Short mmCIF file of C-alpha atoms and ligand atoms in Angstrom, two decimals:
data_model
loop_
_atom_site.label_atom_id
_atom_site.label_comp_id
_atom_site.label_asym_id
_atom_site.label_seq_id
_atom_site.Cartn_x
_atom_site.Cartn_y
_atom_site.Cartn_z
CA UNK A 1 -25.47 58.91 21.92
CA UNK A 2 -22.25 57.65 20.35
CA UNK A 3 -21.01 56.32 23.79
CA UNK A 4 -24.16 54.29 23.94
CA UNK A 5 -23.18 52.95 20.93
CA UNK A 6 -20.28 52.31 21.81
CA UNK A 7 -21.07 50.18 24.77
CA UNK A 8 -23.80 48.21 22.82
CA UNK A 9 -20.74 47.03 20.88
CA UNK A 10 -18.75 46.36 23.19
CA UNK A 11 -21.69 44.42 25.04
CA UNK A 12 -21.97 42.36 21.55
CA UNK A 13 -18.68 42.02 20.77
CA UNK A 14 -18.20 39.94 24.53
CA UNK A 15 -21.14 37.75 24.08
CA UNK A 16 -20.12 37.03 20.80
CA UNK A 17 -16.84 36.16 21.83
CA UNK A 18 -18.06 34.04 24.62
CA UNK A 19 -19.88 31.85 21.96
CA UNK A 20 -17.29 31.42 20.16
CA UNK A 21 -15.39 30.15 22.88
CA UNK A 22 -17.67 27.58 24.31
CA UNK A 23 -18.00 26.39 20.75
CA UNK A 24 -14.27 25.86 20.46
CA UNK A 25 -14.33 24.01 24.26
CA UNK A 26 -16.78 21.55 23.13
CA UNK A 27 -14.96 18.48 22.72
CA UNK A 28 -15.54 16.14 19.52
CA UNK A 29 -17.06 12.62 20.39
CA UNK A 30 -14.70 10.18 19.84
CA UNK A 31 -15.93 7.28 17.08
CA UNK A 32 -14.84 4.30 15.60
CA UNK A 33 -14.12 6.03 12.35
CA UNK A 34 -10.94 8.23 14.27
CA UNK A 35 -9.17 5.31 13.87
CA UNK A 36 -8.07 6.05 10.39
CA UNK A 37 -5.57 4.71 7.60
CA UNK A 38 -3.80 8.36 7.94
CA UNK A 39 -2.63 7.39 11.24
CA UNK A 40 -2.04 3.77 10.69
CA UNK A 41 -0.22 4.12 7.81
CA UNK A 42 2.19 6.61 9.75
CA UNK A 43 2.51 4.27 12.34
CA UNK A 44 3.41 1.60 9.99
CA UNK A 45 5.68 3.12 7.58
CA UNK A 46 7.96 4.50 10.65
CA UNK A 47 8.13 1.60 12.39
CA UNK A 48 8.91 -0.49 9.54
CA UNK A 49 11.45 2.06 7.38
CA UNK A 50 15.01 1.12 6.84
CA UNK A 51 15.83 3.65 9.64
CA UNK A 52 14.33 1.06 12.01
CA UNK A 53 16.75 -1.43 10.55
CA UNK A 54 14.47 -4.19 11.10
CA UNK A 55 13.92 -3.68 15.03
CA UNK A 56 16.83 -6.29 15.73
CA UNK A 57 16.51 -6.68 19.91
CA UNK A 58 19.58 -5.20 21.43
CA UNK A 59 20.16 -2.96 18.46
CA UNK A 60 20.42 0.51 17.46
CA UNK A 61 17.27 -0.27 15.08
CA UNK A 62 14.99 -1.65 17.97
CA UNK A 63 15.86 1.41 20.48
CA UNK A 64 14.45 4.34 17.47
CA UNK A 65 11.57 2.30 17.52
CA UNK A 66 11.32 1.87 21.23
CA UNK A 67 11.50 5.91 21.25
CA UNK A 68 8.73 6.24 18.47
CA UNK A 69 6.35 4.38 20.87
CA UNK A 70 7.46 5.92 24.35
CA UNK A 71 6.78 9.17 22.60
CA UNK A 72 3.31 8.28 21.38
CA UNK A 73 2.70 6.74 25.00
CA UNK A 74 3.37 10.04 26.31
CA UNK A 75 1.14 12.32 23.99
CA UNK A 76 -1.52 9.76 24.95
CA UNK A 77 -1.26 11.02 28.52
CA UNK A 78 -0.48 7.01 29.28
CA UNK A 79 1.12 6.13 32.97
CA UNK A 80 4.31 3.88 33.68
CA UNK A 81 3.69 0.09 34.66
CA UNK A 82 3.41 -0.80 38.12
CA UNK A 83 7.13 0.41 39.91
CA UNK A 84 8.24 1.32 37.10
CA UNK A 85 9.14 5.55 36.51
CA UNK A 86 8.98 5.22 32.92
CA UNK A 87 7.52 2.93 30.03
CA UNK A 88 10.55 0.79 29.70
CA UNK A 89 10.32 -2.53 31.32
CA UNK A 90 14.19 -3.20 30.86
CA UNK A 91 16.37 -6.54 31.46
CA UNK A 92 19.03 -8.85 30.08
CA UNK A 93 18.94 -12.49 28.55
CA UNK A 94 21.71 -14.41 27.30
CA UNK A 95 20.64 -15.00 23.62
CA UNK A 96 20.96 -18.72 23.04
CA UNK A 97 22.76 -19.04 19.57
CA UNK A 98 25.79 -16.13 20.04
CA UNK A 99 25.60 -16.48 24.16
CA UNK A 100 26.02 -12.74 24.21
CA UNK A 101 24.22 -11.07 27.02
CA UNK A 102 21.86 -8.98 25.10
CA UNK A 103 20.09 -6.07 26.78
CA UNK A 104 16.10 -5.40 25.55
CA UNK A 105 13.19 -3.76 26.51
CA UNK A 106 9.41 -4.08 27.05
CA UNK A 107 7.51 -1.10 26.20
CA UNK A 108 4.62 -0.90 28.82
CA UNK A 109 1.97 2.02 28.36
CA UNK A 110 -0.80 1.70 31.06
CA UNK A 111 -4.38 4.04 31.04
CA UNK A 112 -5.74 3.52 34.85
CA UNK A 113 -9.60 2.01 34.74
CA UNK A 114 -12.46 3.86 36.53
CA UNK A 115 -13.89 1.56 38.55
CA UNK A 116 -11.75 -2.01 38.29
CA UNK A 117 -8.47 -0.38 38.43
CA UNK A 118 -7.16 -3.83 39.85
CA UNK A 119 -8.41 -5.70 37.00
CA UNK A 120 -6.37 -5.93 33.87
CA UNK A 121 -6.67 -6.11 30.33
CA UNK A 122 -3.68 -6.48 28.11
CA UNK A 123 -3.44 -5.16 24.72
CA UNK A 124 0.30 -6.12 22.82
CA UNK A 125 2.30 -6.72 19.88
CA UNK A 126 5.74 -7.19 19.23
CA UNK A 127 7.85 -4.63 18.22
CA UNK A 128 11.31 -6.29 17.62
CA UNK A 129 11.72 -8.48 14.17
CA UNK A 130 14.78 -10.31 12.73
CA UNK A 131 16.92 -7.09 11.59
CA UNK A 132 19.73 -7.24 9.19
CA UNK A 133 20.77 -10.25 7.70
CA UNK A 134 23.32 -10.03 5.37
CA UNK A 135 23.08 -13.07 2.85
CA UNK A 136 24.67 -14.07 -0.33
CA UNK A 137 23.30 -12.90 -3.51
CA UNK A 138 20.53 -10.66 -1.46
CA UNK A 139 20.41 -7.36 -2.40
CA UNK A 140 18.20 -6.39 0.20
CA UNK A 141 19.21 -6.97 4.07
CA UNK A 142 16.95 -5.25 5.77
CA UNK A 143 14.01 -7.38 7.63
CA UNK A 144 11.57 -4.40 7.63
CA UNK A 145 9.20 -6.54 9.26
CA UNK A 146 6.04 -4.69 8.08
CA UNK A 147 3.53 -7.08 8.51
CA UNK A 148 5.65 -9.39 11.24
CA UNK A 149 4.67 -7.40 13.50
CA UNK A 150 4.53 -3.47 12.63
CA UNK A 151 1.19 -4.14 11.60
CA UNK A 152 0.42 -5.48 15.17
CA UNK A 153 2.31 -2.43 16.77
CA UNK A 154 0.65 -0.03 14.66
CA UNK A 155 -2.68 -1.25 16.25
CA UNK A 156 -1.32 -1.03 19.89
CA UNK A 157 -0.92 2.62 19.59
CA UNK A 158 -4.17 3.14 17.47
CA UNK A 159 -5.87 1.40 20.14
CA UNK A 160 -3.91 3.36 23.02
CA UNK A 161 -4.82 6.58 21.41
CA UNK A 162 -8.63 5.27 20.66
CA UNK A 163 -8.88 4.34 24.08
CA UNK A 164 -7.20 7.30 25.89
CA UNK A 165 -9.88 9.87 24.19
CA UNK A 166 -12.95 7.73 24.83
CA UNK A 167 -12.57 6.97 28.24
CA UNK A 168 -14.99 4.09 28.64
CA UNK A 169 -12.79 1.71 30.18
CA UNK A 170 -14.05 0.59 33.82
CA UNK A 171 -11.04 -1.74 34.04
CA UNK A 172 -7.19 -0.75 33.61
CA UNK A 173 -5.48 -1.31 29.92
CA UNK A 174 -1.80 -2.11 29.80
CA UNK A 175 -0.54 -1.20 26.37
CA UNK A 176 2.27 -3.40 25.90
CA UNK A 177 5.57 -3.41 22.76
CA UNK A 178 7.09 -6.58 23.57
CA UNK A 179 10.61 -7.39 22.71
CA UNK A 180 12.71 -10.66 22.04
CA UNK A 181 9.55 -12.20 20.15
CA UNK A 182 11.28 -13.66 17.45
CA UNK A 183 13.72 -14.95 19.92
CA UNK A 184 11.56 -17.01 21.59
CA UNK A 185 8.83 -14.96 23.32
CA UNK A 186 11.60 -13.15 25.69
CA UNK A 187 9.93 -10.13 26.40
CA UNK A 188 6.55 -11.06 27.00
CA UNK A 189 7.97 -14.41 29.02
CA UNK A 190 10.07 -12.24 31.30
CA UNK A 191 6.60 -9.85 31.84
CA UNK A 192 4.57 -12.88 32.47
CA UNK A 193 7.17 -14.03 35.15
CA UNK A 194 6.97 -10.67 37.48
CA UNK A 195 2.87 -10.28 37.42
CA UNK A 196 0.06 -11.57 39.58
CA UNK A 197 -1.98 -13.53 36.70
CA UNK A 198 -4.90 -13.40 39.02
CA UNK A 199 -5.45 -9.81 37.94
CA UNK A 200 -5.62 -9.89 34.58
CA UNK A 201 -8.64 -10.61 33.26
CA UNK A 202 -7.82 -10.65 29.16
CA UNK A 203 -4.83 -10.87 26.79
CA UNK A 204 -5.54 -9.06 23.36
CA UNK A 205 -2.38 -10.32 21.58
CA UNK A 206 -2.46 -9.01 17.85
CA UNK A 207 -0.21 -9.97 14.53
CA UNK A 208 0.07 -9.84 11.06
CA UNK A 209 -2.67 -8.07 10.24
CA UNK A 210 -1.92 -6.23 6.89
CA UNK A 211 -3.18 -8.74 4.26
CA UNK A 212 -6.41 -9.81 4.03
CA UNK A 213 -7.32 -13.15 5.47
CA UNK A 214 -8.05 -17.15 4.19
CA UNK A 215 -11.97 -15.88 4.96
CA UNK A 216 -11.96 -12.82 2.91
CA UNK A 217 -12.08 -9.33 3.13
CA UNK A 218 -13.26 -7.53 6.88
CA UNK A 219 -12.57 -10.89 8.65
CA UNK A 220 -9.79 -12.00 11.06
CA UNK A 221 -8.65 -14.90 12.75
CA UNK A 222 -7.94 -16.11 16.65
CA UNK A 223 -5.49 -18.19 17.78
CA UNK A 224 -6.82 -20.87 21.02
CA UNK A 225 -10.57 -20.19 19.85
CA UNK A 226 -11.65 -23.05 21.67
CA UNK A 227 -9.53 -22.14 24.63
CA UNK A 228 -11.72 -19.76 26.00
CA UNK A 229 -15.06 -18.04 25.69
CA UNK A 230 -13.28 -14.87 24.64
CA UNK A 231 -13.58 -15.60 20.88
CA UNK A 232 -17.41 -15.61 21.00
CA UNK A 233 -17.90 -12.60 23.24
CA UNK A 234 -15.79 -10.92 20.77
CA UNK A 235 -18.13 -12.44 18.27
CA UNK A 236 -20.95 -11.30 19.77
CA UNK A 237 -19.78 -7.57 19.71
CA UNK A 238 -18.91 -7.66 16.67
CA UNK A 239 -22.87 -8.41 14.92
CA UNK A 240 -23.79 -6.54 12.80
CA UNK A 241 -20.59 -4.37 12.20
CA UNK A 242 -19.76 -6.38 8.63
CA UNK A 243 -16.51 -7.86 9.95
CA UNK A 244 -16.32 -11.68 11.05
CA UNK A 245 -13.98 -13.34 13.76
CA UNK A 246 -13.11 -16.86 12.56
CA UNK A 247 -11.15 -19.53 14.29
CA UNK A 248 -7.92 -19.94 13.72
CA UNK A 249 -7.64 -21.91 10.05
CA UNK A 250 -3.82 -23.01 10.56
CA UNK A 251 -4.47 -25.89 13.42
CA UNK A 252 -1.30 -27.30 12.35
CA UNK A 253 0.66 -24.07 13.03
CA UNK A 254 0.30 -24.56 16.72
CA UNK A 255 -0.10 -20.82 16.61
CA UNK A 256 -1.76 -20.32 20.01
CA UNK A 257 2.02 -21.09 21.54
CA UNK A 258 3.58 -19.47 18.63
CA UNK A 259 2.98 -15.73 20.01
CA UNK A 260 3.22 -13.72 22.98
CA UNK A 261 -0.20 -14.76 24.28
CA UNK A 262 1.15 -17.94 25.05
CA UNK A 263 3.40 -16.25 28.22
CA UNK A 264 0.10 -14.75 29.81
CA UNK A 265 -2.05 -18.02 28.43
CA UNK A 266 0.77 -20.83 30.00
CA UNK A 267 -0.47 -18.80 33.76
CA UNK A 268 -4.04 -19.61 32.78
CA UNK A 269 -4.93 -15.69 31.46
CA UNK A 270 -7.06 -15.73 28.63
CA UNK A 271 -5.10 -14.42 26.45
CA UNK A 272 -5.33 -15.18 22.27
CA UNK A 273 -3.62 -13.92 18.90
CA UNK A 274 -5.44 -11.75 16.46
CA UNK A 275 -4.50 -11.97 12.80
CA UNK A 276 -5.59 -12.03 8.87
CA UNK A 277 -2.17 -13.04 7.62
CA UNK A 278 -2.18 -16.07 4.92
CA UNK A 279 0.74 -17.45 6.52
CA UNK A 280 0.58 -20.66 4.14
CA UNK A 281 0.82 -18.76 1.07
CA UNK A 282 2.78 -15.64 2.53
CA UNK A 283 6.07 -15.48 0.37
CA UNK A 284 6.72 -12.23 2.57
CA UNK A 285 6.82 -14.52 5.64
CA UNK A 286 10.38 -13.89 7.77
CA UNK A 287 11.70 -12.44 4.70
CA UNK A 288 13.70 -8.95 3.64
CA UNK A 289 10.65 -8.60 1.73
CA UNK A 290 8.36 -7.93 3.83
CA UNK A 291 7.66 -4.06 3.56
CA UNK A 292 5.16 -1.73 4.12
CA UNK A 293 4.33 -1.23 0.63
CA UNK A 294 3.09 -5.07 0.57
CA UNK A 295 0.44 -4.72 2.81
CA UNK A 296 -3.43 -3.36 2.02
CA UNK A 297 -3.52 -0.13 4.80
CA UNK A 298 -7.09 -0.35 4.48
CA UNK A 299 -7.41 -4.04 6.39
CA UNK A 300 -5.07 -3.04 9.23
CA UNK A 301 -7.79 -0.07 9.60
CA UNK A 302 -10.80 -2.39 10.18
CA UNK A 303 -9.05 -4.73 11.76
CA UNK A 304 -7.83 -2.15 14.45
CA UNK A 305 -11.59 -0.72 14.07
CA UNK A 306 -12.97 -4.32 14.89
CA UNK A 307 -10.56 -5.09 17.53
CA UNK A 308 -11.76 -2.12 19.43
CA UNK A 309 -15.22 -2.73 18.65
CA UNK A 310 -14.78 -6.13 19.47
CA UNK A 311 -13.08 -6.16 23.19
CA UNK A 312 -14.90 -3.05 24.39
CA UNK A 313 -17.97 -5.25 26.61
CA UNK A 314 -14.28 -6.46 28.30
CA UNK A 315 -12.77 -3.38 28.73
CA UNK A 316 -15.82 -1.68 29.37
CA UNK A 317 -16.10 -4.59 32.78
CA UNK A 318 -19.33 -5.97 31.19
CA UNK A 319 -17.75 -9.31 30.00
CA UNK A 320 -14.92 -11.71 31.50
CA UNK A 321 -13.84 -14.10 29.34
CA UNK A 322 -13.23 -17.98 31.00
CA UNK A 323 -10.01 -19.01 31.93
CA UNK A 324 -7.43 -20.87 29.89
CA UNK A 325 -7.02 -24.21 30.86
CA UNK A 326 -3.52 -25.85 29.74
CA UNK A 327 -1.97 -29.93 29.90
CA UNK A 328 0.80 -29.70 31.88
CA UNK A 329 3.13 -29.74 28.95
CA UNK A 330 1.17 -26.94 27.27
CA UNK A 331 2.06 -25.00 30.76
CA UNK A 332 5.81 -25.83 31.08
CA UNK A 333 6.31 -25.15 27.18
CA UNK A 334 8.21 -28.80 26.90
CA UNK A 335 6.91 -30.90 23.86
CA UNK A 336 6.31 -34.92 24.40
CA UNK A 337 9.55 -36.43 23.45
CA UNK A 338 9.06 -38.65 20.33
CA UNK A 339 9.14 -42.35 20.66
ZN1 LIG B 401 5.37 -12.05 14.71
#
């Protein structure tokens, strides 16, 4: 009798365990709402802390925060670009005002599409800013560059990670850190230069995105709205989620060429700027100022949340935006000369 006992509990105490197991194998499903300010605001605050020294290209500064996103690219089970063997897309430039031959890096992170793997979708920021600047009478000389463009780096990653668990992209995403930005589009320039533009089929360019925007709270602006269908197919996704995609209020700006979406855009790619930030009023703007603890966590959160939303009938191979069309001047870069 007691060794039939026995085995009933023993019989028990396997099935039970078996439960338990396949209720620890079933995997979460991956929403909107993972995106989260926990992980943006870690993001942010490493990327833009004094250890980063203000992400100077060719500096000490820039190459902890290169590592930060290589490592992130890796836990994201991400693949290298193209030839590459790892996620550094690495070259040198001459840097126009010291003429010292600088050496930088692109940070490419790429998740392979099921079905389109040849078709390409790129999703960037910058990573570099102005670093240390040592001026009279400033105390502080560290360009943190929170919003300009941590903020816009913070949502690359959110989106790699977002995108890595939810597996619904039929075409391929390159996850891009460019470098040299503030030097005059470098990094994304010397990407443009070595890629068939034929394959990519979107540019999702995004910065300054931690303050809340001329339109109000959950609403964003994009650069070359006109440019392009891509602005209202992102408008389209995004009904009836509460947040609003407005054309880009700051004509005058010439934004559209101002940010890394102008190297793909100048080979036709449509490829725009996402932002929110109040550049006309923003007395953060360039400045040593401009830290993390100036920026509302909360609207890089839904903007990241809305970006994703936003792009996914692209990524997802459903929608493909129009192509850019450019003058000739707009295309070389060169500006009229002034009579
Ligand atoms: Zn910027």
């Amino acid at each position: 009798m007691k060794k039939i006992n026995l085995i009933y509990v023993l019989f028990f105490a396997i099935i039970f365990s078996c439960k338990e197991n396949t209720k620890q194998t079933t995997v979460k499903e991956v929403t909107i709402a993972d995106i989260d300010t926990t992980t943006v605001r870690k993001h942010l605050y490493t990327l833009a802390s004094d250890e980063m020294e203000g992400r100077g290209t060719g500096t000490q500064g820039i190459e902890k925060a290169a590592q930060y996103i290589e490592s992130k690219f890796k836990k994201f089970g991400l693949k290298t670009y193209d030839t590459l063997n790892n996620y550094r897309q690495t070259f040198t430039f001459t840097n126009r005002q010291t003429k010292k031959e600088i050496t930088a890096s692109n940070i490419i992170g790429v998740l392979e599409g099921k079905s389109k793997k040849d078709e390409y979708v790129v999703v960037s920021a910058h990573y570099d800013h102005l670093g240390i600047r040592n001026k009279e009478g400033q105390l502080d000389s560290i360009y943190n560059g929170a919003d300009d463009d941590a903020s816009g780096t913070t949502a690359v990653l959110a989106l790699a990670e977002y995108f890595s668990k939810k597996k619904i992209n039929e075409r391929t995403i390159l996850f891009i850190a460019f470098t040299g930005e503030e030097m005059g589009l470098i990094g994304s320039n010397h990407f443009g230069k070595g890629i068939d533009s034929t394959k990519f089929v979107a540019g999702i360019n995004i910065e300054m995105i931690g303050k809340e925007s001329n339109y109000g709270p959950k609403t964003a602006w994009l650069t070359g709205f006109n440019r392009s269908d891509f602005g209202t197919i992102i408008q389209k996704n995004l009904e009836g989620s509460g947040y609003v995609l407005h054309p880009d209020p700051f004509q005058k700006f010439n934004l559209f060429f101002r940010s890394d979406n102008a190297s793909l855009a100048r080979l036709g790619i449509p490829a725009h700027t996402f932002s929110t930030g109040p550049i006309d009023v923003d007395i953060h703007y360039h400045k040593a100022s401009d830290e993390p603890e100036t920026l509302n966590v909360s609207n890089i959160t839904e903007t990241i949340r809305a970006i994703a939303i936003g792009t996914e009938s692209i990524i997802k191979g459903e929608d493909t935006p129009t192509r850019v069309v450019l003058t000739v001047e707009e295309m070389t870069g060169r500006r009229k000369k002034k009579k």
